[in-house]
Structure formats: C-alpha cells, structure tokens
CSV table of C-alpha atoms in Angstrom, one decimal:
chain,number,residue,atom,x,y,z
C,83,MET,CA,14.4,-87.4,111.5
C,84,PHE,CA,17.4,-85.8,109.9
C,85,ASP,CA,18.0,-82.2,111.0
C,86,HIS,CA,19.9,-80.2,108.4
C,87,GLN,CA,20.5,-77.4,110.8
C,88,SER,CA,22.8,-79.2,113.3
C,89,PRO,CA,23.8,-82.6,111.9
C,90,PRO,CA,26.4,-84.4,114.1
C,91,PRO,CA,29.6,-85.1,112.2
C,92,GLY,CA,29.9,-88.7,111.3
C,93,ALA,CA,26.1,-88.8,111.3
C,94,HIS,CA,23.2,-87.1,109.6
C,95,VAL,CA,21.6,-86.5,111.8
C,96,THR,CA,4.3,-76.7,129.2
C,97,HIS,CA,2.4,-75.4,130.1
C,98,LEU,CA,-0.4,-77.2,132.1
C,99,ARG,CA,-4.0,-77.1,131.0
C,100,ARG,CA,-6.3,-74.9,133.0
C,101,ARG,CA,-9.1,-76.9,134.6
C,102,PRO,CA,-12.7,-75.6,134.5
C,103,ALA,CA,-13.8,-74.1,137.7
C,104,LEU,CA,-15.6,-76.5,140.1
C,105,LEU,CA,-19.4,-76.3,139.8
C,106,ALA,CA,-19.6,-75.5,143.5
C,107,ALA,CA,-17.9,-72.1,142.7
C,108,VAL,CA,-20.7,-71.0,140.3
C,109,PRO,CA,-24.4,-70.2,140.9
C,110,LEU,CA,-26.6,-73.2,140.8
C,111,ALA,CA,-28.6,-72.0,137.8
C,112,VAL,CA,-25.4,-71.6,135.8
C,113,ALA,CA,-24.2,-75.0,136.9
C,114,ALA,CA,-27.3,-76.6,135.7
C,115,LEU,CA,-27.0,-74.9,132.3
C,116,LEU,CA,-23.4,-76.0,132.0
C,117,THR,CA,-24.2,-79.6,132.9
C,118,ALA,CA,-27.0,-79.7,130.3
C,119,ALA,CA,-24.7,-78.4,127.6
C,120,ASP,CA,-21.7,-80.6,128.5
C,121,PRO,CA,-22.4,-83.7,130.5
C,122,ALA,CA,-18.7,-84.0,131.0
C,123,LEU,CA,-19.0,-81.7,133.9
C,124,ALA,CA,-21.1,-84.3,135.7
C,125,ALA,CA,-19.4,-87.0,137.7
C,126,GLY,CA,-18.2,-90.1,135.9
C,127,PRO,CA,-15.0,-91.7,134.6
C,128,VAL,CA,-13.1,-89.6,132.1
C,129,GLY,CA,-10.1,-90.1,129.8
C,130,THR,CA,-7.0,-88.2,130.7
C,131,PRO,CA,-5.9,-85.3,128.5
C,132,GLY,CA,-2.5,-86.9,128.0
C,133,VAL,CA,-0.8,-90.3,128.4
C,134,GLY,CA,1.8,-89.0,130.8
C,135,ASP,CA,4.8,-88.5,128.6
C,136,PRO,CA,7.4,-86.6,130.6
C,137,TYR,CA,8.4,-84.3,127.7
C,138,PHE,CA,5.0,-83.7,126.2
C,139,PRO,CA,2.4,-84.2,129.0
C,140,LEU,CA,-0.6,-83.4,126.8
C,141,ALA,CA,0.4,-85.6,124.0
C,142,GLY,CA,-2.1,-88.5,123.4
C,143,ASN,CA,-5.1,-89.2,125.5
C,144,GLY,CA,-6.1,-91.8,128.0
C,145,GLY,CA,-9.0,-94.2,128.1
C,146,TYR,CA,-9.2,-95.5,124.6
C,147,HIS,CA,-7.2,-96.8,121.6
C,148,VAL,CA,-7.8,-95.8,118.0
C,149,ASP,CA,-7.8,-98.9,115.7
C,150,HIS,CA,-8.3,-96.9,112.5
C,151,TYR,CA,-8.4,-93.4,111.1
C,152,GLY,CA,-10.4,-92.6,108.0
C,153,LEU,CA,-9.3,-89.1,106.8
C,154,THR,CA,-11.1,-87.3,104.0
C,155,LEU,CA,-9.3,-84.0,103.2
C,156,ARG,CA,-9.8,-81.2,100.6
C,157,TYR,CA,-7.0,-78.7,100.3
C,158,ASP,CA,-6.6,-75.6,98.2
C,159,PRO,CA,-3.0,-74.4,98.0
C,160,ALA,CA,-4.0,-71.0,96.7
C,161,THR,CA,-6.1,-70.1,99.8
C,162,ARG,CA,-4.4,-72.6,102.1
C,163,HIS,CA,-7.9,-73.7,103.2
C,164,LEU,CA,-8.4,-77.3,104.5
C,165,ASP,CA,-11.8,-79.1,104.8
C,166,GLY,CA,-11.5,-82.3,106.7
C,167,LYS,CA,-13.6,-85.2,108.0
C,168,ALA,CA,-12.0,-87.7,110.3
C,169,VAL,CA,-13.7,-91.0,111.2
C,170,LEU,CA,-12.0,-92.7,114.2
C,171,THR,CA,-12.8,-96.3,115.0
C,172,ALA,CA,-11.8,-96.9,118.6
C,173,ARG,CA,-12.0,-99.1,121.7
C,174,ALA,CA,-12.5,-97.9,125.2
C,175,THR,CA,-9.9,-99.2,127.6
C,176,ARG,CA,-11.9,-98.0,130.6
C,177,SER,CA,-15.4,-96.8,131.1
C,178,LEU,CA,-15.7,-93.2,129.7
C,179,SER,CA,-18.2,-90.4,130.2
C,180,ARG,CA,-15.8,-88.1,128.5
C,181,PHE,CA,-12.6,-88.3,126.5
C,182,ASP,CA,-10.1,-86.0,124.6
C,183,LEU,CA,-8.7,-85.8,121.1
C,184,ASP,CA,-5.7,-83.7,120.2
C,185,LEU,CA,-6.6,-81.0,117.6
C,186,ASN,CA,-4.9,-77.7,117.2
C,187,GLY,CA,-6.2,-74.5,115.5
C,188,LEU,CA,-9.0,-75.9,113.3
C,189,LYS,CA,-12.7,-75.2,113.7
C,190,VAL,CA,-14.9,-78.2,114.5
C,191,THR,CA,-18.3,-77.9,112.7
C,192,ALA,CA,-19.8,-81.2,113.7
C,193,LEU,CA,-19.0,-84.2,115.9
C,194,THR,CA,-20.8,-87.4,116.6
C,195,VAL,CA,-20.1,-90.6,118.6
C,196,ASP,CA,-21.7,-93.7,117.1
C,197,HIS,CA,-23.6,-91.4,114.7
C,198,VAL,CA,-25.2,-89.5,117.6
C,199,LYS,CA,-24.4,-85.8,118.1
C,200,ALA,CA,-22.0,-85.4,121.0
C,201,GLY,CA,-21.0,-82.5,123.2
C,202,HIS,CA,-17.6,-81.0,122.6
C,203,ARG,CA,-15.5,-78.1,123.7
C,204,ARG,CA,-12.0,-76.8,123.1
C,205,ASP,CA,-9.3,-76.5,125.8
C,206,GLY,CA,-6.0,-75.5,124.2
C,207,GLN,CA,-4.9,-78.4,122.0
C,208,GLU,CA,-7.5,-80.7,123.6
C,209,LEU,CA,-10.9,-81.4,121.9
C,210,VAL,CA,-13.0,-82.6,124.8
C,211,VAL,CA,-15.8,-85.0,123.7
C,212,THR,CA,-18.8,-85.9,125.8
C,213,PRO,CA,-20.9,-88.7,124.2
C,214,ARG,CA,-24.6,-88.8,124.7
C,215,ARG,CA,-24.2,-92.0,126.7
C,216,ALA,CA,-21.1,-93.2,128.6
C,217,LEU,CA,-19.0,-95.8,126.9
C,218,ARG,CA,-18.4,-99.1,128.7
C,219,LYS,CA,-14.9,-100.6,129.1
C,220,GLY,CA,-14.1,-102.7,126.1
C,221,ALA,CA,-16.8,-101.1,123.9
C,222,ARG,CA,-15.9,-100.3,120.3
C,223,PHE,CA,-17.1,-96.9,119.1
C,224,GLN,CA,-16.8,-94.5,116.2
C,225,VAL,CA,-16.1,-90.8,116.4
C,226,THR,CA,-16.7,-88.6,113.4
C,227,VAL,CA,-15.3,-85.0,113.4
C,228,THR,CA,-15.9,-82.5,110.6
C,229,TYR,CA,-13.6,-79.5,110.7
C,230,SER,CA,-12.1,-76.8,108.6
C,231,GLY,CA,-9.7,-73.9,108.6
C,232,THR,CA,-6.2,-72.8,107.6
C,233,PRO,CA,-3.8,-75.3,109.1
C,234,GLY,CA,-0.3,-74.3,110.0
C,235,PRO,CA,2.6,-75.7,112.0
C,236,VAL,CA,3.2,-75.7,115.7
C,237,THR,CA,6.6,-74.6,117.0
C,238,ASP,CA,8.5,-77.3,118.8
C,239,PRO,CA,10.5,-76.7,122.0
C,240,ASP,CA,13.7,-76.5,119.9
C,241,GLY,CA,12.1,-73.8,117.7
C,242,SER,CA,11.5,-75.9,114.6
C,243,PRO,CA,8.2,-76.0,112.7
C,244,ASP,CA,6.2,-79.2,112.9
C,245,GLY,CA,2.9,-80.3,111.3
C,246,TRP,CA,1.1,-78.9,108.3
C,247,ILE,CA,3.8,-76.5,106.8
C,248,PRO,CA,2.5,-74.5,103.8
C,249,THR,CA,4.8,-74.3,100.7
C,250,ASP,CA,4.7,-72.3,97.5
C,251,ASP,CA,2.8,-75.1,95.7
C,252,GLY,CA,1.1,-77.0,98.5
C,253,ALA,CA,2.1,-78.3,102.0
C,254,PHE,CA,5.0,-80.2,103.5
C,255,VAL,CA,3.4,-82.4,106.2
C,256,ALA,CA,5.7,-83.8,108.8
C,257,GLY,CA,4.4,-84.4,112.3
C,258,GLU,CA,7.3,-85.3,114.7
C,259,PRO,CA,6.7,-84.9,117.6
C,260,GLN,CA,3.5,-82.9,117.9
C,261,GLY,CA,2.3,-81.9,114.4
C,262,ALA,CA,-0.4,-84.5,113.6
C,263,MET,CA,-2.9,-82.5,115.6
C,264,THR,CA,-2.5,-79.5,113.2
C,265,TRP,CA,-4.4,-81.4,110.4
C,266,PHE,CA,-6.5,-84.1,112.0
C,267,PRO,CA,-8.0,-85.0,115.4
C,268,ALA,CA,-5.7,-87.7,116.9
C,269,ASN,CA,-4.6,-89.7,119.8
C,270,ASN,CA,-1.3,-88.1,119.2
C,271,HIS,CA,1.3,-90.2,121.0
C,272,PRO,CA,3.5,-93.0,119.6
C,273,THR,CA,2.0,-95.5,122.1
C,274,ASP,CA,-1.3,-95.4,120.1
C,275,LYS,CA,-0.7,-96.9,116.6
C,276,SER,CA,-3.5,-97.4,114.1
C,277,SER,CA,-4.2,-98.2,110.4
C,278,TYR,CA,-5.2,-95.3,108.1
C,279,ASP,CA,-7.2,-94.6,105.0
C,280,PHE,CA,-6.7,-91.2,103.3
C,281,THR,CA,-8.9,-89.6,100.6
C,282,ILE,CA,-7.3,-86.3,99.6
C,283,THR,CA,-8.7,-83.9,97.0
C,284,VAL,CA,-6.5,-81.2,95.5
C,285,PRO,CA,-6.6,-79.0,92.4
C,286,GLU,CA,-5.8,-80.8,89.1
C,287,GLY,CA,-2.1,-80.6,88.5
C,288,ARG,CA,-1.2,-81.1,92.2
C,289,THR,CA,-0.3,-84.4,93.7
C,290,ALA,CA,-1.3,-85.5,97.2
C,291,VAL,CA,0.9,-88.2,98.7
C,292,ALA,CA,0.2,-90.1,101.9
C,293,ASN,CA,1.4,-93.3,103.5
C,294,GLY,CA,1.1,-96.9,102.3
C,295,VAL,CA,-0.3,-98.0,99.0
C,296,LEU,CA,-2.0,-95.8,96.4
C,297,LEU,CA,-5.5,-97.4,95.9
C,298,GLY,CA,-6.4,-95.0,93.0
C,299,LYS,CA,-7.0,-91.5,91.8
C,300,ARG,CA,-9.7,-89.7,89.9
C,301,THR,CA,-9.9,-86.3,88.2
C,302,ALA,CA,-13.2,-84.5,87.7
C,303,HIS,CA,-14.2,-80.8,87.6
C,304,GLY,CA,-10.7,-79.5,87.9
C,305,ARG,CA,-9.8,-81.5,91.0
C,306,THR,CA,-8.0,-84.8,91.6
C,307,THR,CA,-8.8,-87.2,94.4
C,308,TYR,CA,-6.1,-89.6,95.7
C,309,ARG,CA,-6.9,-92.6,97.9
C,310,TRP,CA,-4.1,-94.1,100.0
C,311,ARG,CA,-4.1,-97.0,102.6
C,312,GLN,CA,-1.6,-97.6,105.4
C,313,ALA,CA,-2.6,-101.1,106.6
C,314,GLU,CA,0.2,-101.7,109.1
C,315,PRO,CA,-0.1,-99.9,112.5
C,316,MET,CA,1.3,-96.3,112.4
C,317,ALA,CA,1.9,-93.6,115.1
C,318,ALA,CA,0.0,-90.4,114.3
C,319,TYR,CA,3.2,-88.4,114.0
C,320,LEU,CA,4.4,-90.5,111.1
C,321,ALA,CA,1.3,-89.8,108.9
C,322,THR,CA,1.7,-87.4,106.0
C,323,ALA,CA,-0.6,-85.8,103.4
C,324,THR,CA,2.0,-83.8,101.5
C,325,VAL,CA,0.7,-81.7,98.5
C,326,GLY,CA,2.7,-80.3,95.7
C,327,THR,CA,3.7,-80.2,92.0
C,328,PHE,CA,5.5,-83.5,91.7
C,329,ARG,CA,7.0,-85.8,89.2
C,330,VAL,CA,5.8,-89.3,90.1
C,331,ARG,CA,7.6,-92.6,89.5
C,332,GLN,CA,6.0,-96.0,90.5
C,333,TYR,CA,7.5,-99.5,90.3
C,334,THR,CA,7.8,-102.7,92.2
C,335,THR,CA,11.1,-104.1,93.6
C,336,ARG,CA,12.3,-107.6,93.2
C,337,ASP,CA,11.1,-108.3,96.7
C,338,GLY,CA,7.5,-107.1,95.8
C,339,ILE,CA,7.6,-103.8,97.6
C,340,ARG,CA,5.5,-101.2,95.8
C,341,VAL,CA,7.5,-98.0,95.4
C,342,TYR,CA,6.0,-94.5,94.9
C,343,ASP,CA,8.4,-91.6,94.5
C,344,ALA,CA,7.1,-88.0,94.2
C,345,VAL,CA,9.8,-85.4,93.4
C,346,ASP,CA,9.5,-81.6,93.1
C,347,PRO,CA,10.9,-80.8,89.6
C,348,ARG,CA,13.2,-78.2,91.2
C,349,GLU,CA,14.9,-81.1,93.1
C,350,ALA,CA,14.7,-83.8,90.5
C,351,ALA,CA,18.2,-83.6,89.0
C,352,ALA,CA,19.9,-84.0,92.4
C,353,ALA,CA,17.4,-86.4,93.9
C,354,GLU,CA,16.9,-89.0,91.2
C,355,PRO,CA,20.3,-90.6,91.3
C,356,VAL,CA,20.0,-91.1,95.0
C,357,LEU,CA,16.4,-92.4,94.9
C,358,ALA,CA,17.5,-94.9,92.4
C,359,LYS,CA,19.4,-96.6,95.2
C,360,LEU,CA,16.4,-97.1,97.4
C,361,PRO,CA,15.7,-100.7,96.4
C,362,SER,CA,19.3,-101.7,97.1
C,363,VAL,CA,19.3,-99.8,100.5
C,364,LEU,CA,16.1,-101.6,101.5
C,365,ALA,CA,17.5,-104.9,100.5
C,366,TRP,CA,20.7,-104.2,102.5
C,367,GLY,CA,18.6,-103.2,105.5
C,368,SER,CA,16.5,-106.4,105.2
C,369,GLY,CA,19.7,-108.5,105.2
C,370,LEU,CA,21.0,-106.8,108.3
C,371,PHE,CA,17.8,-106.0,110.4
C,372,GLY,CA,15.3,-108.5,109.1
C,373,PRO,CA,12.5,-108.3,106.5
C,374,TYR,CA,11.4,-104.8,105.5
C,375,PRO,CA,8.3,-104.2,107.7
C,376,TYR,CA,5.9,-102.8,105.0
C,377,ARG,CA,4.4,-103.6,101.6
C,378,ALA,CA,5.1,-100.0,100.3
C,379,ALA,CA,8.0,-97.7,100.1
C,380,GLY,CA,9.2,-94.6,98.4
C,381,SER,CA,10.1,-90.9,98.9
C,382,ILE,CA,8.6,-87.5,98.9
C,383,VAL,CA,11.2,-84.9,97.8
C,384,ASP,CA,9.7,-81.4,98.2
C,385,HIS,CA,11.2,-78.0,97.7
C,386,ALA,CA,10.7,-76.5,101.2
C,387,PRO,CA,13.9,-74.5,102.0
C,388,ASP,CA,12.4,-73.1,105.3
C,389,VAL,CA,11.8,-76.5,106.9
C,390,GLY,CA,15.3,-77.7,107.6
C,391,TYR,CA,14.8,-81.4,108.0
C,392,ALA,CA,13.7,-84.7,106.6
C,393,LEU,CA,11.3,-87.1,108.4
C,394,GLU,CA,10.8,-90.8,108.3
C,395,THR,CA,7.0,-90.7,107.5
C,396,GLN,CA,6.0,-94.3,107.5
C,397,THR,CA,6.7,-96.1,104.2
C,398,ARG,CA,7.5,-92.9,102.4
C,399,PRO,CA,10.0,-90.4,104.0
C,400,VAL,CA,9.5,-86.7,103.2
C,401,TYR,CA,12.6,-84.6,102.4
C,402,ASP,CA,12.6,-80.8,102.3
C,403,SER,CA,15.1,-81.0,99.5
C,404,ALA,CA,17.1,-83.6,97.5
C,405,PRO,CA,18.6,-86.0,100.0
C,406,ASP,CA,22.2,-87.4,99.8
C,407,LEU,CA,22.7,-91.1,100.2
C,408,SER,CA,23.4,-91.0,103.9
C,409,THR,CA,20.1,-89.2,104.6
C,410,LEU,CA,18.3,-91.8,102.4
C,411,VAL,CA,19.9,-94.6,104.5
C,412,HIS,CA,19.1,-92.8,107.7
C,413,GLU,CA,15.4,-92.4,106.9
C,414,SER,CA,15.1,-95.9,105.4
C,415,ALA,CA,16.6,-97.4,108.6
C,416,HIS,CA,13.9,-95.6,110.6
C,417,GLN,CA,11.3,-97.8,108.9
C,418,TRP,CA,12.6,-100.6,111.2
C,419,PHE,CA,13.8,-98.5,114.1
C,420,GLY,CA,11.2,-95.8,115.0
C,421,ASP,CA,8.3,-96.7,112.6
C,422,SER,CA,7.9,-100.4,113.0
C,423,VAL,CA,9.4,-100.5,116.5
C,424,SER,CA,8.0,-97.3,118.0
C,425,LEU,CA,8.8,-95.3,121.1
C,426,THR,CA,6.9,-95.7,124.4
C,427,SER,CA,8.2,-92.4,125.7
C,428,TRP,CA,9.9,-89.5,123.8
C,429,LYS,CA,12.8,-89.6,126.3
C,430,ASP,CA,13.8,-92.9,124.6
C,431,ILE,CA,14.2,-91.3,121.2
C,432,TRP,CA,17.8,-92.5,120.9
C,433,LEU,CA,16.2,-95.8,120.0
C,434,ASN,CA,15.1,-94.1,116.8
C,435,GLU,CA,17.9,-91.6,116.0
C,436,GLY,CA,20.9,-93.5,117.5
C,437,PHE,CA,19.9,-96.6,115.5
C,438,ALA,CA,19.3,-94.7,112.2
C,439,THR,CA,22.7,-92.9,112.6
C,440,TYR,CA,24.5,-96.1,113.3
C,441,ALA,CA,22.9,-97.6,110.2
C,442,GLU,CA,24.6,-94.8,108.3
C,443,TRP,CA,27.9,-95.9,109.8
C,444,LEU,CA,27.3,-99.5,108.9
C,445,TYR,CA,26.3,-98.7,105.4
C,446,ASP,CA,29.5,-96.7,104.8
C,447,GLU,CA,31.5,-99.5,106.4
C,448,GLN,CA,30.0,-102.1,104.1
C,449,HIS,CA,30.1,-100.0,100.9
C,450,GLY,CA,33.7,-99.0,100.7
C,451,GLY,CA,33.6,-96.0,103.1
C,452,ALA,CA,35.0,-95.3,106.5
C,453,SER,CA,34.5,-97.9,109.2
C,454,ALA,CA,32.1,-97.5,112.1
C,455,GLN,CA,35.2,-97.5,114.4
C,456,ALA,CA,36.6,-94.5,112.5
C,457,ALA,CA,33.3,-92.6,112.9
C,458,PHE,CA,33.4,-93.4,116.6
C,459,ASP,CA,37.0,-92.3,117.0
C,460,ALA,CA,36.4,-89.0,115.2
C,461,LEU,CA,33.5,-88.2,117.6
C,462,TYR,CA,35.4,-89.4,120.7
C,463,ALA,CA,38.2,-87.0,119.9
C,464,ARG,CA,36.0,-84.1,120.6
C,465,PRO,CA,36.8,-82.4,123.9
C,466,ALA,CA,34.7,-82.8,127.1
C,467,SER,CA,33.3,-79.3,126.6
C,468,ASP,CA,31.8,-80.2,123.2
C,469,GLY,CA,28.0,-80.3,122.8
C,470,LEU,CA,28.2,-84.0,122.0
C,471,TRP,CA,28.6,-84.6,125.8
C,472,GLU,CA,26.0,-82.1,126.9
C,473,PHE,CA,23.4,-84.6,128.1
C,474,PRO,CA,23.0,-88.4,128.0
C,475,PRO,CA,21.1,-89.8,125.0
C,476,GLY,CA,19.1,-92.2,127.2
C,477,ASP,CA,17.3,-89.2,128.8
C,478,PRO,CA,17.9,-85.9,127.0
C,479,GLY,CA,16.1,-84.0,129.7
C,480,SER,CA,13.4,-82.2,127.8
C,481,GLY,CA,11.5,-81.9,124.5
C,482,ALA,CA,14.0,-79.2,123.4
C,483,ASN,CA,16.8,-81.7,123.3
C,484,ILE,CA,15.3,-84.7,121.5
C,485,PHE,CA,16.9,-83.8,118.2
C,486,GLY,CA,20.2,-82.8,119.7
C,487,THR,CA,23.6,-84.1,118.7
C,488,PRO,CA,24.0,-86.5,121.7
C,489,VAL,CA,20.8,-88.3,120.8
C,490,TYR,CA,22.1,-89.0,117.3
C,491,ALA,CA,25.8,-89.3,117.6
C,492,ARG,CA,26.3,-90.5,121.2
C,493,GLY,CA,23.4,-92.8,120.7
C,494,ALA,CA,25.2,-94.3,117.7
C,495,MET,CA,28.4,-94.5,119.8
C,496,ALA,CA,26.5,-96.4,122.5
C,497,LEU,CA,25.6,-99.0,119.9
C,498,HIS,CA,29.2,-99.2,118.7
C,499,ALA,CA,30.4,-99.6,122.2
C,500,LEU,CA,27.9,-102.5,122.6
C,501,ARG,CA,29.1,-104.0,119.3
C,502,THR,CA,32.8,-104.0,120.3
C,503,THR,CA,31.9,-105.4,123.7
C,504,VAL,CA,29.7,-108.4,122.6
C,505,GLY,CA,31.2,-109.0,119.2
C,506,ASP,CA,29.6,-108.8,115.7
C,507,ARG,CA,27.7,-112.0,115.9
C,508,ALA,CA,25.9,-111.2,119.1
C,509,PHE,CA,25.4,-107.6,118.2
C,510,PHE,CA,23.7,-108.2,114.9
C,511,ARG,CA,21.6,-110.9,116.5
C,512,VAL,CA,20.4,-108.2,119.0
C,513,LEU,CA,19.5,-105.8,116.2
C,514,ARG,CA,17.4,-108.4,114.4
C,515,ALA,CA,15.8,-109.6,117.6
C,516,TRP,CA,14.9,-106.1,118.5
C,517,ALA,CA,13.3,-105.4,115.1
C,518,SER,CA,11.4,-108.7,115.0
C,519,GLY,CA,10.4,-109.0,118.6
C,520,HIS,CA,8.8,-105.5,118.6
C,521,ARG,CA,7.6,-105.4,115.0
C,522,ASN,CA,4.5,-103.1,114.7
C,523,GLY,CA,4.8,-102.5,118.4
C,524,HIS,CA,6.8,-100.5,120.9
C,525,GLY,CA,10.0,-100.7,122.9
C,526,THR,CA,11.8,-99.0,125.8
C,527,THR,CA,15.5,-98.5,126.6
C,528,ALA,CA,15.2,-100.9,129.5
C,529,GLN,CA,13.8,-103.6,127.2
C,530,PHE,CA,16.7,-103.1,124.7
C,531,GLU,CA,19.2,-103.4,127.5
C,532,ARG,CA,17.7,-106.6,128.8
C,533,LEU,CA,17.6,-108.1,125.3
C,534,ALA,CA,21.3,-107.2,124.7
C,535,GLU,CA,22.2,-109.0,127.9
C,536,LYS,CA,20.1,-112.0,127.2
C,537,VAL,CA,21.5,-112.5,123.6
C,538,SER,CA,25.1,-111.8,124.5
C,539,GLY,CA,25.1,-113.5,127.9
C,540,LYS,CA,27.1,-110.6,129.3
C,541,ASP,CA,26.5,-108.2,132.2
C,542,LEU,CA,26.2,-104.9,130.3
C,543,GLU,CA,24.9,-102.6,133.1
C,544,ASN,CA,28.1,-100.6,133.3
C,545,LEU,CA,28.3,-100.2,129.5
C,546,PHE,CA,24.8,-98.8,129.2
C,547,ARG,CA,25.1,-96.6,132.3
C,548,THR,CA,28.3,-95.1,130.9
C,549,TRP,CA,27.1,-94.5,127.3
C,550,LEU,CA,23.4,-93.9,127.7
C,551,HIS,CA,22.7,-92.6,131.2
C,552,ALA,CA,25.8,-90.9,132.6
C,553,GLN,CA,26.5,-87.2,132.3
C,554,GLY,CA,29.7,-86.0,130.5
C,555,LYS,CA,32.3,-87.6,128.3
C,556,PRO,CA,32.8,-91.2,129.1
C,557,ASP,CA,36.2,-92.8,129.7
C,558,ARG,CA,37.5,-94.5,126.6
C,559,PRO,CA,36.0,-98.0,126.4
C-alpha cells in the first residue's frame, strides 16, 4: 500500500464477539427450537471465528482452507446495488459441525453446503454456517452463498476506508486489511490463499477489472459481462473488482506477461507516461528479486480523490489517481513482497512495506537518482522525537499503526542496515532467496532473520533487535 496522506520522506509510502447464551440459561422448549433451527448450538467441533491474528482477532476463520473462489457479481453504479453469488471450494482441516465466513453488511438470501441447504446466522462480521451434516477432517466441500445489498467500506483502525468504496462512476475496490468481506464471503486473512474466478456484469460503457487474466467479455441487453481468472494463490485482501469508465490498453511484454491497463480518462494524461514504464520496472524487479511471480500484470488508475492511497491488488495494482514512478515501483515490488510472499501475521507488515519502500530506493540508486545510503542518511537525521521512531517496525503495536511511517521508512532502513553489514552480494542473495523460497506462500520476520544469517554466515541478532524490535532511535550503525 502507498498512503498519500502520510508518505515517509525518502519513501512513498476490537471488540470481541458476543457469544450466544448457553442453552442451560433458557427454557428447555426454547432450547429445543434453537437447536432445531441451528444445529451449531449442539455439541461438536467448530471452526474458530478468527485465526488468532493479534491485531485483527476476527480476521479469517479456523477449521478449513479455501482452495478456490468463484465470484459472480452484478453491480449497478447508479443505484450502488450489488447482487452476488460466491462458490467456495474448501477443505476441512479438522472435523467441523460449524464454521464461519467473514461477511460484512450484505444480506444472505441463500446458502448451501455441498448443494444442501445449510443453517446460517449473522454475528457481527461473522457468517456462522451449520451444514446439515458435520464435515470430516480432510473432506473437500463446497459452500454457495447468494447475497445482495449496497456494499460500502469498513473503517480501519487508522481511520481510512477499506473495501468496496463507491465512486462517481463505479467503485474503487481495495481490501487491505479488512475490506474483502464488504463484497464477498471470505476466509479473510493472508494465511488463507486461493485461486479465483470472477464474472462481473456492469452497465454497458463501464469496465469491470479484476485480478489475473481476462478470459473474455460479452455485451447484451445493455450490460457487459467480464470474466477474469487469477490462477496463482491470492490472499482475499488482494482481490479487486473495480468498476468505472476506463480507457483500456492491452499488450504482452517481451517476457510474455499479459498487461491490462485501465485508466480513468480524467487521469490519463498524467498516468500514461508512467504506466509506459511498467514493462521495464517489472524486468528490473525480475533481475533483482527473481522471476516475476505471475502471468498477468497491469494497472487500474481510478479517479477516487477521497480514498487517499494505492494498493498492490495482485497482478494489477489499483491507484486512486495517476501514480508517479516511485509509486509504480513500490506497488510493483509488492508483487514479490506481500503478494507472492504473504504475511503470516499483520504485525509483520514491514515485510511488505519496508521491502517495497527499499525497492524505491534501489530503483532510484540504479537509475541515476539518489543512493539508498543518501535516503537512509536523510531519515536518520531526524531527531529522536520524530514520528519515524515512534514504534518498532517489527511489531507496530496495533492495527492503527500498520501503515505508519516506521513500518515503511524504518523498515527500509533495517534492510539498508542489513545490506551495509553483510555486503551487496549476500544481501541480494537474501532478497532472491526470500522471494523464491516463499513463492506463493507465507513468511515471518523470524524466518527472514534466520535466512539472512544463513546466507551471510553472520550473527545478526543485534542488528535485527536494534532496527526491527527496539523502541526509539537506534544508535548510528
């Protein structure tokens, strides 16, 4: 993500659920009715309503993994009404008599598990599902949810909007960290990555842009349907279905990457010279970090002045306005660091933002701009009272801080401190090994620290403690 509201210089940048009352506390006749309507109230193994993330305790759900989402959407920008059907193909990781999905603010009109009507109820952002028969550990199953309503964003702990954000001609759809649940039922945590198919119908004249490869489009009766496929695993927050009036350009790079750019005409003059550099930016990243992780790429440049940020939606970042080159580099670097190699916990977000910010420094350094050392020095010159030193990037402390300056800028400084300690050869071997060893998977800060020590042959405990985990301004390295 690139936050336009508080970009660090030198970089571009719970409540607990209420549990239902115990059956023993209600009359027996009422208890019997509740059990008949919702077998989830009966004894049996259940999936947890969250995966235990310390910053977003209700994010994701325990007990199963989603292999694939099939999303069929119909959106009318004039009324802001969305009709949706989500088909989730999943696998139980434990025996389940009940499990949860994350879904916020939309009305569920039908729900089946393996084509059999299932019980369901709402509990805040949780859609609690009770299949007719319990699911065995290891069983593959299919959940179909039909829903509708007027989607809107959630407000993140830092006050920013996140999710399905209406615009004057459609919707800007950016889901980090919570927003996927505002437009489809999801296992909404980065630890659960899946493939996706999107079928999106919008009024003729509008364009619907999602992740991956465009399979086709068809116009009939005043509406156009777009079909997209994201084959490589993707975290739910990286999915998009942005709708607007766009100019579209498609081409294939020399490396065989299929590029799809969608640009709001109001942003075209400023955006197009920058977007023209995307193939060279991806080629540069591939040379430095290893092969580009996906078969598709591109950009969605919307006119959404109230949003305030860009997001690295997988294969096709979404920008709220025309990006500058540094922002393009930042979001492109995320395709390796954040999208392909995903978080295990939101407290480790420096692995996304610190890496993408340092990629900006590297790009500048290797294209006639300031050196990474100069960017580091400029930041280090800030006084100890500056917000840059407010909290350590390795654990920002809460969801309100995950897009704060220390995560981006001090995270990048930690990487530069590592580089100057181990030398360029070892440092760039670490970056490539991190990207290749966790490709299409997940990583943690501890794993990165161990990798850096293994590749460099150095004891780096003090360096990482100083730059990632300690409070306050570090002593000069």
